[in-house]
Short mmCIF file of C-alpha atoms in Angstrom, two decimals:
data_model
loop_
_atom_site.label_atom_id
_atom_site.label_comp_id
_atom_site.label_asym_id
_atom_site.label_seq_id
_atom_site.Cartn_x
_atom_site.Cartn_y
_atom_site.Cartn_z
CA MET A 1 -33.01 -2.73 27.52
CA THR A 2 -32.40 -5.77 25.49
CA ARG A 3 -32.53 -4.06 21.90
CA LEU A 4 -29.94 -1.30 23.62
CA ALA A 5 -27.76 -3.65 24.20
CA TRP A 6 -28.00 -4.99 21.04
CA PHE A 7 -27.44 -1.95 19.25
CA LEU A 8 -24.35 -0.84 21.83
CA SER A 9 -22.91 -4.15 20.87
CA PHE A 10 -23.46 -3.79 17.39
CA TRP A 11 -22.38 -0.14 17.43
CA THR A 12 -18.95 -1.58 19.67
CA GLY A 13 -18.29 -3.99 16.77
CA PHE A 14 -18.87 -1.46 13.61
CA THR A 15 -16.48 1.14 15.06
CA SER A 16 -13.43 -0.59 16.99
CA LEU A 17 -12.91 -2.45 13.47
CA SER A 18 -13.46 0.10 11.42
CA GLU A 19 -10.78 2.37 13.33
CA GLU A 20 -8.85 -0.75 13.29
CA ILE A 21 -8.02 -1.00 9.56
CA LEU A 22 -7.32 2.80 9.60
CA TRP A 23 -4.77 2.05 12.11
CA VAL A 24 -2.89 -0.39 10.09
CA ARG A 25 -3.36 1.64 7.08
CA ILE A 26 -1.76 5.13 8.77
CA VAL A 27 1.05 2.61 11.33
CA SER A 28 1.79 0.80 7.79
CA PHE A 29 1.75 4.64 6.33
CA ALA A 30 4.47 6.23 8.63
CA SER A 31 6.72 2.99 8.33
CA ASP A 32 7.19 2.68 5.23
CA GLY A 33 4.90 0.01 4.59
CA THR A 34 7.16 -2.51 6.92
CA PRO A 35 4.95 -5.72 7.19
CA GLN A 36 5.53 -5.29 10.86
CA ALA A 37 3.33 -2.80 11.03
CA PHE A 38 0.17 -4.91 10.73
CA ALA A 39 1.22 -7.26 13.69
CA LEU A 40 2.40 -4.21 15.96
CA VAL A 41 -1.61 -2.72 15.81
CA LEU A 42 -3.25 -6.22 16.18
CA THR A 43 -1.11 -6.30 19.33
CA ALA A 44 -1.56 -3.21 21.04
CA PHE A 45 -5.53 -3.56 19.30
CA LEU A 46 -5.91 -7.04 21.07
CA GLY A 47 -4.54 -5.61 24.10
CA GLY A 48 -6.60 -2.81 24.41
CA ILE A 49 -9.53 -5.04 24.18
CA ALA A 50 -7.88 -7.23 26.82
CA LEU A 51 -8.11 -4.93 29.36
CA GLY A 52 -10.71 -3.20 28.77
CA ALA A 53 -12.71 -6.29 28.99
CA LEU A 54 -11.21 -6.66 32.10
CA SER A 55 -11.94 -2.88 33.61
CA GLY A 56 -15.68 -3.75 32.11
CA LYS A 57 -16.24 -7.08 34.04
CA ARG A 58 -14.90 -5.09 37.23
CA LEU A 59 -17.21 -2.19 36.20
CA SER A 60 -20.49 -4.97 36.42
CA GLU A 61 -19.33 -6.83 39.71
CA LYS A 62 -19.46 -3.07 41.05
CA GLY A 63 -23.31 -2.47 39.43
CA LYS A 64 -21.67 0.55 37.34
CA ALA A 65 -23.20 -1.90 33.99
CA THR A 66 -25.88 1.28 33.44
CA PRO A 67 -26.98 2.90 30.18
CA GLY A 68 -25.18 5.95 31.32
CA THR A 69 -22.28 4.01 31.59
CA ALA A 70 -22.33 2.94 28.44
CA ALA A 71 -23.25 6.66 27.26
CA TRP A 72 -20.29 8.11 29.05
CA LEU A 73 -17.76 5.45 27.50
CA LEU A 74 -19.35 6.45 23.55
CA LEU A 75 -18.18 9.94 24.49
CA ILE A 76 -14.99 9.52 25.99
CA ALA A 77 -14.47 6.84 22.70
CA GLY A 78 -16.05 9.64 20.52
CA PHE A 79 -14.02 12.46 21.87
CA GLN A 80 -10.39 10.81 21.29
CA LEU A 81 -11.48 9.60 17.62
CA MET A 82 -12.15 13.44 16.97
CA LEU A 83 -9.28 14.49 18.01
CA LEU A 84 -6.88 11.48 17.22
CA PRO A 85 -5.61 12.66 14.12
CA ALA A 86 -3.96 16.00 15.79
CA PHE A 87 -2.69 13.13 18.32
CA ILE A 88 -0.87 11.31 15.84
CA ALA A 89 0.25 14.10 13.87
CA ALA A 90 1.67 15.62 17.20
CA ALA A 91 3.03 11.92 18.37
CA HIS A 92 4.67 11.23 14.59
CA GLU A 93 7.57 14.45 15.71
CA THR A 94 9.00 12.49 18.52
CA PRO A 95 11.54 9.76 18.85
CA ALA A 96 9.09 7.53 19.95
CA ALA A 97 6.31 7.71 17.66
CA THR A 98 5.80 4.00 17.13
CA PHE A 99 5.55 3.91 21.19
CA TRP A 100 2.70 6.80 21.33
CA PHE A 101 0.72 4.79 18.10
CA LEU A 102 0.72 1.69 20.18
CA LEU A 103 -0.40 3.79 23.20
CA LEU A 104 -3.36 5.64 21.58
CA ILE A 105 -4.02 1.96 19.75
CA LEU A 106 -4.58 0.84 23.35
CA PHE A 107 -6.23 3.45 24.50
CA GLY A 108 -8.84 3.34 22.11
CA SER A 109 -9.66 -0.01 21.78
CA ALA A 110 -9.40 -0.71 25.45
CA VAL A 111 -12.66 2.56 26.03
CA LYS A 112 -14.78 0.61 23.63
CA GLY A 113 -13.40 -3.12 25.13
CA MET A 114 -15.18 -2.13 28.22
CA LEU A 115 -18.70 -1.61 26.82
CA PHE A 116 -18.43 -5.23 25.37
CA PRO A 117 -19.04 -7.11 29.12
CA ILE A 118 -21.49 -4.03 29.83
CA VAL A 119 -23.47 -4.68 27.33
CA HIS A 120 -23.58 -8.07 27.72
CA HIS A 121 -24.78 -7.35 31.24
CA LEU A 122 -27.55 -5.45 30.16
CA GLY A 123 -28.98 -7.71 27.25
CA SER A 124 -28.44 -10.91 29.21
CA PRO A 125 -31.02 -11.30 32.29
CA HIS A 126 -30.86 -13.64 34.82
CA GLY A 127 -32.93 -16.98 34.26
CA ASP A 128 -33.42 -19.67 31.69
CA THR A 129 -32.48 -17.65 28.70
CA VAL A 130 -29.16 -16.09 29.55
CA GLY A 131 -27.69 -18.21 27.04
CA ARG A 132 -29.68 -17.12 24.23
CA SER A 133 -29.73 -13.45 25.27
CA VAL A 134 -25.51 -13.42 25.07
CA SER A 135 -25.38 -15.37 21.72
CA ARG A 136 -27.72 -12.80 20.43
CA THR A 137 -26.04 -10.03 21.81
CA TYR A 138 -22.44 -11.40 20.56
CA PHE A 139 -23.65 -11.79 17.37
CA CYS A 140 -24.86 -8.19 17.09
CA ASN A 141 -21.25 -7.48 17.82
CA ILE A 142 -20.04 -10.10 15.60
CA LEU A 143 -22.18 -8.42 12.64
CA GLY A 144 -21.15 -4.73 13.94
CA ALA A 145 -17.42 -6.08 13.69
CA THR A 146 -17.95 -7.58 9.75
CA THR A 147 -20.01 -4.86 8.47
CA GLY A 148 -17.90 -1.82 9.71
CA PRO A 149 -14.52 -3.00 7.60
CA LEU A 150 -17.00 -3.58 4.97
CA PHE A 151 -18.04 -0.10 4.99
CA THR A 152 -15.21 1.99 5.86
CA GLY A 153 -12.55 -0.43 3.99
CA LEU A 154 -14.46 -0.29 0.43
CA PHE A 155 -16.87 2.85 1.20
CA LEU A 156 -15.54 5.66 3.29
CA LEU A 157 -11.99 5.73 2.69
CA ASP A 158 -12.53 5.77 -1.04
CA ARG A 159 -14.46 9.18 0.14
CA PHE A 160 -12.17 10.69 2.75
CA SER A 161 -9.00 10.86 3.58
CA SER A 162 -7.98 8.08 6.55
CA GLY A 163 -7.70 11.32 9.36
CA THR A 164 -11.58 12.29 8.23
CA ASN A 165 -12.15 8.97 8.37
CA LEU A 166 -11.55 8.57 12.22
CA GLN A 167 -13.31 12.06 12.48
CA ILE A 168 -16.11 9.95 11.34
CA LEU A 169 -15.94 7.05 13.44
CA GLY A 170 -15.66 9.69 16.12
CA ILE A 171 -19.16 11.45 15.24
CA LEU A 172 -20.96 8.04 15.14
CA CYS A 173 -19.71 6.86 18.30
CA LEU A 174 -21.02 10.00 19.80
CA ILE A 175 -23.90 9.63 17.88
CA GLY A 176 -24.28 6.47 19.50
CA ALA A 177 -24.22 7.24 22.93
CA MET A 178 -27.42 9.22 22.58
CA LEU A 179 -29.74 6.17 22.62
CA PRO A 180 -28.78 5.34 26.27
CA LEU A 181 -28.97 8.48 27.13
CA ALA A 182 -32.43 8.76 25.78
CA HIS A 183 -33.48 5.47 28.02
CA LEU A 184 -32.22 7.08 30.79
CA VAL A 185 -35.14 9.47 31.06
CA ARG A 186 -38.74 8.68 30.43
CA THR A 187 -40.35 11.94 29.48
CA ALA A 188 -40.44 13.43 25.96
CA LYS A 189 -39.70 16.89 27.41
CA ILE A 190 -36.93 15.90 28.68
CA ARG A 191 -36.13 13.45 25.67
CA ALA A 192 -36.38 17.01 23.46
CA ALA A 193 -33.73 18.47 25.27
CA LEU A 194 -30.70 15.92 23.55
CA SER A 195 -31.83 17.92 20.46
CA PRO A 196 -29.22 20.43 21.60
CA PHE A 197 -26.52 17.48 21.93
CA PHE A 198 -26.86 16.45 19.00
CA VAL A 199 -26.30 20.05 17.39
CA GLY A 200 -23.05 20.05 19.53
CA VAL A 201 -21.89 16.82 17.74
CA LEU A 202 -22.59 18.50 14.17
CA GLY A 203 -20.85 21.57 15.91
CA LEU A 204 -18.11 19.70 16.54
CA ALA A 205 -17.34 18.22 13.79
CA SER A 206 -17.62 21.42 12.00
CA PHE A 207 -14.72 22.72 14.09
CA PRO A 208 -11.97 23.91 11.65
CA TYR A 209 -9.38 22.64 13.36
CA LEU A 210 -10.44 19.57 13.70
CA GLN A 211 -11.50 19.72 9.87
CA SER A 212 -7.98 20.65 9.02
CA SER A 213 -5.93 17.71 11.50
CA GLY A 214 -8.41 15.30 9.78
CA SER A 215 -7.92 16.27 6.50
CA MET A 216 -4.05 17.06 6.57
CA LEU A 217 -3.38 13.93 8.72
CA ILE A 218 -1.65 11.71 5.47
CA HIS A 219 0.66 15.25 4.43
CA GLU A 220 2.07 15.34 8.25
CA LEU A 221 3.33 11.46 8.20
CA ALA A 222 4.39 11.70 4.56
CA THR A 223 7.94 11.73 3.29
CA ALA A 224 8.27 15.06 1.38
CA GLY A 225 12.00 15.14 1.74
CA GLU A 226 13.62 18.81 0.38
CA GLY A 227 10.35 19.43 -1.43
CA THR A 228 6.66 19.83 -1.14
CA ILE A 229 3.55 17.94 -1.47
CA ARG A 230 2.49 18.30 -5.57
CA VAL A 231 -0.37 15.11 -5.60
CA LEU A 232 -1.78 13.15 -2.67
CA ILE A 233 -4.89 10.51 -3.75
CA GLU A 234 -5.80 8.30 -0.71
CA ASN A 235 -8.43 5.81 -1.91
CA ARG A 236 -9.27 2.26 -0.65
CA HIS A 237 -6.45 0.88 -2.36
CA GLY A 238 -3.95 2.90 -0.98
CA ILE A 239 -2.29 6.17 -0.98
CA VAL A 240 0.26 7.94 -3.45
CA HIS A 241 1.88 11.22 -3.51
CA SER A 242 4.47 13.05 -5.34
CA VAL A 243 7.00 15.81 -4.22
CA ALA A 244 9.32 18.42 -5.89
CA GLY A 245 12.24 16.85 -6.41
CA LEU A 246 15.87 18.91 -6.28
CA GLY A 247 15.57 19.52 -10.25
CA ARG A 248 13.02 19.70 -12.28
CA ASP A 249 11.61 16.20 -11.91
CA ASP A 250 8.79 15.05 -9.15
CA ILE A 251 9.54 11.99 -7.22
CA VAL A 252 6.85 9.41 -6.93
CA TYR A 253 6.01 7.85 -3.23
CA GLY A 254 3.73 4.81 -2.88
CA GLY A 255 3.02 3.92 0.67
CA ASN A 256 5.34 6.69 1.65
CA VAL A 257 8.22 4.63 -0.14
CA TYR A 258 9.97 5.64 -3.11
CA ASP A 259 8.22 4.08 -6.31
CA GLY A 260 9.53 6.07 -8.96
CA ASN A 261 10.33 9.66 -11.01
CA THR A 262 8.79 11.53 -13.48
CA ASN A 263 11.98 11.67 -15.78
CA ILE A 264 12.44 10.28 -18.85
CA ASP A 265 15.52 12.15 -20.27
CA LEU A 266 18.11 9.41 -20.87
CA ALA A 267 20.73 12.24 -20.59
CA ASN A 268 19.39 13.22 -17.26
CA ASN A 269 19.00 9.35 -15.95
CA SER A 270 18.32 10.86 -11.78
CA ASN A 271 15.82 7.76 -11.89
CA LEU A 272 18.24 5.52 -13.81
CA ILE A 273 15.76 5.55 -16.25
CA ASP A 274 19.17 3.35 -18.60
CA ARG A 275 17.66 0.33 -17.48
CA ALA A 276 14.56 1.06 -18.96
CA TYR A 277 16.19 1.95 -22.41
CA LEU A 278 18.32 -0.59 -21.99
CA LEU A 279 15.14 -3.43 -22.45
CA TYR A 280 15.76 -2.54 -25.96
CA GLY A 281 19.23 -3.11 -26.42
CA LEU A 282 18.31 -6.42 -25.16
CA HIS A 283 15.90 -7.18 -27.64
CA PRO A 284 15.72 -6.15 -31.22
CA GLU A 285 12.14 -6.52 -31.61
CA PRO A 286 9.49 -6.78 -28.96
CA ARG A 287 5.81 -6.10 -30.08
CA ARG A 288 3.60 -7.62 -27.23
CA VAL A 289 5.09 -5.53 -23.48
CA LEU A 290 3.34 -6.42 -20.04
CA VAL A 291 4.18 -3.85 -17.04
CA ILE A 292 3.66 -4.79 -13.96
CA GLY A 293 3.34 -1.59 -12.03
CA LEU A 294 2.44 1.45 -13.24
CA SER A 295 4.10 4.08 -11.10
CA SER A 296 4.66 7.36 -12.41
CA GLY A 297 4.37 5.56 -15.61
CA ALA A 298 7.48 6.98 -16.92
CA TRP A 299 9.23 3.17 -17.66
CA THR A 300 6.22 2.27 -19.09
CA ARG A 301 6.55 6.06 -21.44
CA VAL A 302 9.73 4.71 -22.55
CA VAL A 303 8.40 1.49 -23.68
CA THR A 304 6.11 3.10 -25.89
CA ALA A 305 8.97 4.49 -27.72
CA MET A 306 9.68 1.75 -29.36
CA PRO A 307 8.70 1.50 -32.84
CA SER A 308 8.16 -2.46 -32.88
CA VAL A 309 5.60 -2.46 -29.86
CA GLU A 310 2.11 -3.31 -30.79
CA LYS A 311 1.06 -3.84 -27.95
CA ILE A 312 1.51 -3.44 -24.05
CA ASP A 313 -0.68 -4.43 -21.38
CA VAL A 314 -0.29 -3.04 -18.10
CA VAL A 315 -1.42 -3.85 -14.99
CA GLU A 316 -1.54 -1.36 -11.58
CA ILE A 317 -3.40 -2.62 -8.29
CA ASN A 318 -4.18 1.35 -7.83
CA PRO A 319 -6.34 3.28 -9.92
CA GLY A 320 -4.98 6.79 -7.86
CA TYR A 321 -1.51 6.38 -10.15
CA ILE A 322 -3.64 7.05 -13.54
CA GLU A 323 -5.04 9.90 -11.86
CA MET A 324 -1.37 11.27 -10.86
CA ILE A 325 -0.03 10.39 -14.42
CA ARG A 326 -2.60 12.94 -16.13
CA ALA A 327 -0.67 15.66 -13.36
CA TYR A 328 2.46 15.63 -15.74
CA PRO A 329 2.38 16.34 -19.14
CA GLN A 330 5.25 14.39 -19.83
CA LEU A 331 4.25 11.60 -18.79
CA SER A 332 -0.13 11.57 -19.66
CA PRO A 333 -0.15 10.82 -23.27
CA LEU A 334 0.37 7.64 -22.60
CA LEU A 335 -2.98 7.40 -20.78
CA ASP A 336 -4.33 8.18 -24.82
CA ASP A 337 -2.11 6.25 -26.10
CA PRO A 338 -4.09 3.32 -28.36
CA ARG A 339 -1.53 0.91 -27.66
CA ILE A 340 -1.74 0.57 -24.03
CA GLU A 341 -4.28 -1.05 -22.48
CA ILE A 342 -3.93 -0.42 -18.38
CA HIS A 343 -6.06 -3.21 -16.00
CA ILE A 344 -6.99 -2.32 -12.64
CA ASP A 345 -5.43 -5.88 -10.88
CA ASP A 346 -2.80 -7.55 -9.18
CA GLY A 347 -0.17 -8.65 -11.15
CA ARG A 348 0.20 -11.57 -10.60
CA ARG A 349 -3.63 -12.71 -10.08
CA TRP A 350 -3.85 -10.99 -13.80
CA LEU A 351 -0.56 -12.97 -14.84
CA ARG A 352 -1.91 -16.14 -13.39
CA ARG A 353 -5.22 -15.79 -15.67
CA SER A 354 -3.61 -14.66 -18.76
CA HIS A 355 -2.86 -17.19 -21.76
CA GLU A 356 -0.48 -14.56 -23.64
CA LYS A 357 2.87 -14.21 -24.58
CA PHE A 358 5.10 -11.58 -24.05
CA ASP A 359 8.53 -10.12 -25.85
CA LEU A 360 8.79 -8.12 -22.29
CA ILE A 361 7.67 -8.70 -19.36
CA VAL A 362 8.86 -5.53 -16.67
CA MET A 363 8.16 -5.23 -13.09
CA ASN A 364 9.51 -2.50 -11.58
CA THR A 365 8.99 -3.44 -8.07
CA THR A 366 9.02 -1.74 -4.93
CA PHE A 367 11.46 -2.10 -1.68
CA HIS A 368 12.32 -5.68 -1.32
CA TRP A 369 11.60 -5.71 2.07
CA ARG A 370 8.01 -4.32 1.88
CA ALA A 371 4.90 -6.25 3.18
CA ASN A 372 3.18 -8.94 0.42
CA ILE A 373 6.49 -8.37 -1.57
CA THR A 374 6.51 -12.17 -1.64
CA ASN A 375 3.98 -12.21 -4.38
CA LEU A 376 6.45 -10.56 -7.03
CA LEU A 377 9.77 -11.93 -5.93
CA SER A 378 8.99 -15.55 -4.83
CA VAL A 379 10.33 -18.38 -7.45
CA GLU A 380 6.57 -19.33 -7.83
CA MET A 381 5.93 -16.10 -9.64
CA MET A 382 9.18 -16.36 -11.59
CA GLU A 383 8.27 -19.76 -12.84
CA ARG A 384 4.75 -17.96 -13.71
CA VAL A 385 6.40 -15.37 -15.53
CA ARG A 386 8.80 -17.74 -17.21
CA GLU A 387 5.84 -19.85 -18.98
CA SER A 388 4.38 -16.21 -19.87
CA LEU A 389 7.31 -15.22 -22.01
CA ALA A 390 7.48 -16.15 -26.01
CA PRO A 391 10.16 -18.10 -27.00
CA LYS A 392 13.06 -14.94 -27.26
CA GLY A 393 11.30 -13.08 -24.33
CA ILE A 394 13.34 -11.45 -21.75
CA PHE A 395 12.23 -10.64 -18.00
CA ALA A 396 13.11 -7.46 -15.91
CA PHE A 397 12.87 -7.06 -12.17
CA ASN A 398 13.98 -4.26 -9.57
CA THR A 399 15.18 -6.39 -6.65
CA THR A 400 16.37 -2.90 -5.19
CA SER A 401 19.72 -4.75 -4.31
CA SER A 402 18.70 -8.01 -2.85
CA ASP A 403 20.85 -10.55 -3.72
CA ASP A 404 18.41 -13.00 -2.69
CA ALA A 405 16.19 -11.62 -5.03
CA PHE A 406 18.95 -11.94 -8.25
CA TYR A 407 19.64 -15.09 -6.79
CA THR A 408 15.88 -16.98 -6.81
CA ALA A 409 15.69 -15.53 -11.16
CA ALA A 410 18.78 -16.85 -11.62
CA GLN A 411 16.91 -20.45 -10.30
CA ALA A 412 13.63 -20.22 -12.24
CA PHE A 413 15.87 -18.38 -15.52
CA PRO A 414 18.38 -20.09 -17.48
CA PHE A 415 20.17 -16.76 -18.21
CA ALA A 416 19.97 -14.30 -15.62
CA TYR A 417 22.54 -11.22 -14.94
CA ARG A 418 21.94 -7.94 -13.36
CA PHE A 419 22.80 -4.07 -14.00
CA ARG A 420 22.56 -1.94 -11.38
CA ASN A 421 19.75 -3.29 -9.78
CA PHE A 422 17.90 -4.62 -12.17
CA VAL A 423 17.35 -7.89 -13.41
CA TYR A 424 17.27 -9.37 -16.65
CA ALA A 425 16.47 -13.31 -16.62
CA ALA A 426 15.44 -15.43 -20.13
CA LYS A 427 15.56 -18.77 -21.18
CA HIS A 428 18.16 -17.66 -23.53
CA ASP A 429 21.76 -16.14 -23.91
CA PHE A 430 21.24 -12.29 -25.17
CA ARG A 431 23.78 -10.76 -23.84
CA ASP A 432 24.79 -10.32 -27.84
CA GLN A 433 22.49 -7.74 -28.42
CA VAL A 434 24.39 -5.19 -26.88
CA PRO A 435 26.66 -4.39 -29.24
CA SER A 436 23.99 -2.59 -31.21
CA ILE A 437 22.02 -0.76 -28.62
CA LYS A 438 23.15 2.42 -29.46
CA GLU A 439 21.73 2.23 -33.17
CA ARG A 440 18.77 0.95 -32.20
CA LEU A 441 18.06 3.44 -29.68
CA ARG A 442 18.51 6.07 -32.01
CA LYS A 443 14.91 5.03 -33.40
CA MET A 444 13.04 5.66 -30.30
CA ARG A 445 10.25 8.13 -31.22
CA LEU A 446 7.71 9.84 -28.73
CA ASP A 447 4.96 11.67 -30.41
CA GLY A 448 6.73 11.61 -33.85
CA GLN A 449 9.68 13.31 -32.25
CA ALA A 450 13.35 11.01 -31.69
CA VAL A 451 13.29 10.37 -28.30
CA LEU A 452 17.35 11.07 -27.46
CA THR A 453 18.91 14.03 -28.54
CA ASP A 454 21.79 15.28 -30.21
CA ASN A 455 24.47 16.32 -27.37
CA PRO A 456 27.48 15.35 -25.58
CA ALA A 457 25.52 14.01 -22.31
CA THR A 458 23.17 12.00 -24.57
CA GLU A 459 25.68 10.42 -26.21
CA GLN A 460 27.87 9.55 -23.05
CA SER A 461 24.89 8.44 -21.58
CA LEU A 462 24.64 6.23 -24.95
CA ASP A 463 28.14 5.32 -24.89
CA SER A 464 27.73 3.83 -21.00
CA LEU A 465 25.36 1.51 -22.27
CA ALA A 466 26.85 -0.21 -25.25
CA ALA A 467 29.52 -1.00 -22.55
CA VAL A 468 27.33 -2.41 -20.09
CA GLU A 469 28.76 -5.25 -17.63
CA LEU A 470 25.95 -7.39 -17.13
CA ILE A 471 26.62 -8.90 -13.63
CA GLU A 472 26.39 -12.90 -13.85
CA PRO A 473 25.03 -14.82 -11.03
CA ARG A 474 28.32 -16.61 -9.96
CA LYS A 475 30.31 -13.23 -9.00
CA ILE A 476 27.20 -12.07 -6.22
CA VAL A 477 27.10 -15.59 -4.85
CA ASP A 478 30.61 -15.03 -4.17
CA ARG A 479 31.05 -12.10 -3.24
CA SER A 480 27.90 -12.64 -0.56
CA ARG A 481 29.01 -13.07 3.01
CA ARG A 482 26.34 -15.81 3.82
CA PRO A 483 24.80 -17.91 1.38
CA LEU A 484 21.54 -16.97 -0.54
CA VAL A 485 18.25 -17.92 -0.21
CA THR A 486 16.00 -18.70 -2.68
CA ILE A 487 13.35 -16.62 -1.88
CA THR A 488 9.08 -18.75 -2.14
CA ASP A 489 5.42 -18.04 -1.07
CA GLN A 490 6.24 -20.08 2.03
CA ASN A 491 9.49 -18.49 3.79
CA MET A 492 9.22 -14.66 2.78
CA ILE A 493 12.80 -14.42 3.73
CA THR A 494 12.62 -10.49 2.17
CA GLU A 495 10.04 -9.28 4.27
CA PHE A 496 10.99 -10.78 7.51
CA ARG A 497 14.91 -12.80 7.89
CA PHE A 498 16.16 -10.72 5.96
CA GLY A 499 14.44 -7.90 5.43
CA ARG A 500 14.97 -3.99 6.41
CA TRP A 501 15.91 -4.13 10.06
CA SER A 502 17.65 -7.75 9.71
CA GLY A 503 21.10 -6.08 9.63
CA ASP A 504 21.58 -8.67 6.39
CA ALA A 505 25.41 -8.29 5.46
CA SER A 506 25.30 -9.45 1.93
CA LYS A 507 23.31 -5.99 0.71
#
């Protein structure tokens, strides 16, 4: 009985924490990566464990802490996980999707939470050794709660979709129920009768509807707009997908949030790619370039067209973008460009380790209200970037219209200006370079061909860039309805205080 309790304690910890990881990913994806997603999942998860543990305690007091009860709870947990992708997809279509998500989390964690007091009761006989047996049972639970997230996060998520992983955990729960069932019977003949149960579990796992609901869960939650999903890639780093745009260019999403466009045509400018072309108008001869965040690759592709560029370091945390870029012929040549070296790493960490000096540092960052964006928008990051710039280097990044992000750049750099939602900052004033922008841009080449076509739309775009107004920080400060705040690693203001749902009037 003691060893059975150890196994159940390990199995409960393994499946519970693995499920929590998957729930964090799913809720974060469905809520566009808002930082509150983790807190909501954790609250529901811990609340379910508490309620389940209370119910398990009462069952134990009534003498129902038996292997049979444990088997039933694992069966319920297993079937719930097998059906969970279908439940999530259905709940997502309702106005109260978040409420239903939290209820599903609460139910799943409560079922497994009920097991915890029961396994302690089974594995802790009365007597002098009760303290030792409790500690050993608890240790097995900690061991499972540690290995589960590692196995799921580092192995399963790199090989299966989020929905399929939920169903794999369901199968593990159903298989785990076999051991307490086997403990209830004493003869080999009856134990052999459990074989059909095992076959039934495998049959359930292969049921076409369940397979479909698991593999298609993220498709159901993905933001597709008016188009259909072209590419969808899931791995342990995250989820990226692209959808067909209204024109000829596709839209790229990272974590279910707009993350770029496949267009590189200045005349088209559907993704405001003129912000990338402006770089060559501000720095006459960039040679070393650092791009933090590859995304669709459109910006990097434009940088490769600058004739003076000798080396481009690209830092991207999710290798899924590389796989996506291969699907787009107008972008994929950058992957074979000998000047480009792609580093799969965190941008801030890579920059901290680098001792290189760059003429251009480009960071087309995601929305200022998303989780962990402080790592890229804080004044500490800006100061690190400033140290990595060459004497005439320029730093460009996307504020996504956050006035606080612009204000923060102005605190770190003597000269900072904004065009559209992009900030261009440096240790020197570079505005005198703008008048010659048309001449420089006409020199840009991709695969030996001129980037700019000779037509009225291109000329109009060039004229617009030549007349561009670079907005100074004082204008943003004067028009703001509240005092702007410097973003730091500690205050994380764009994620929480002035985040997506803050109602900040200055945005």
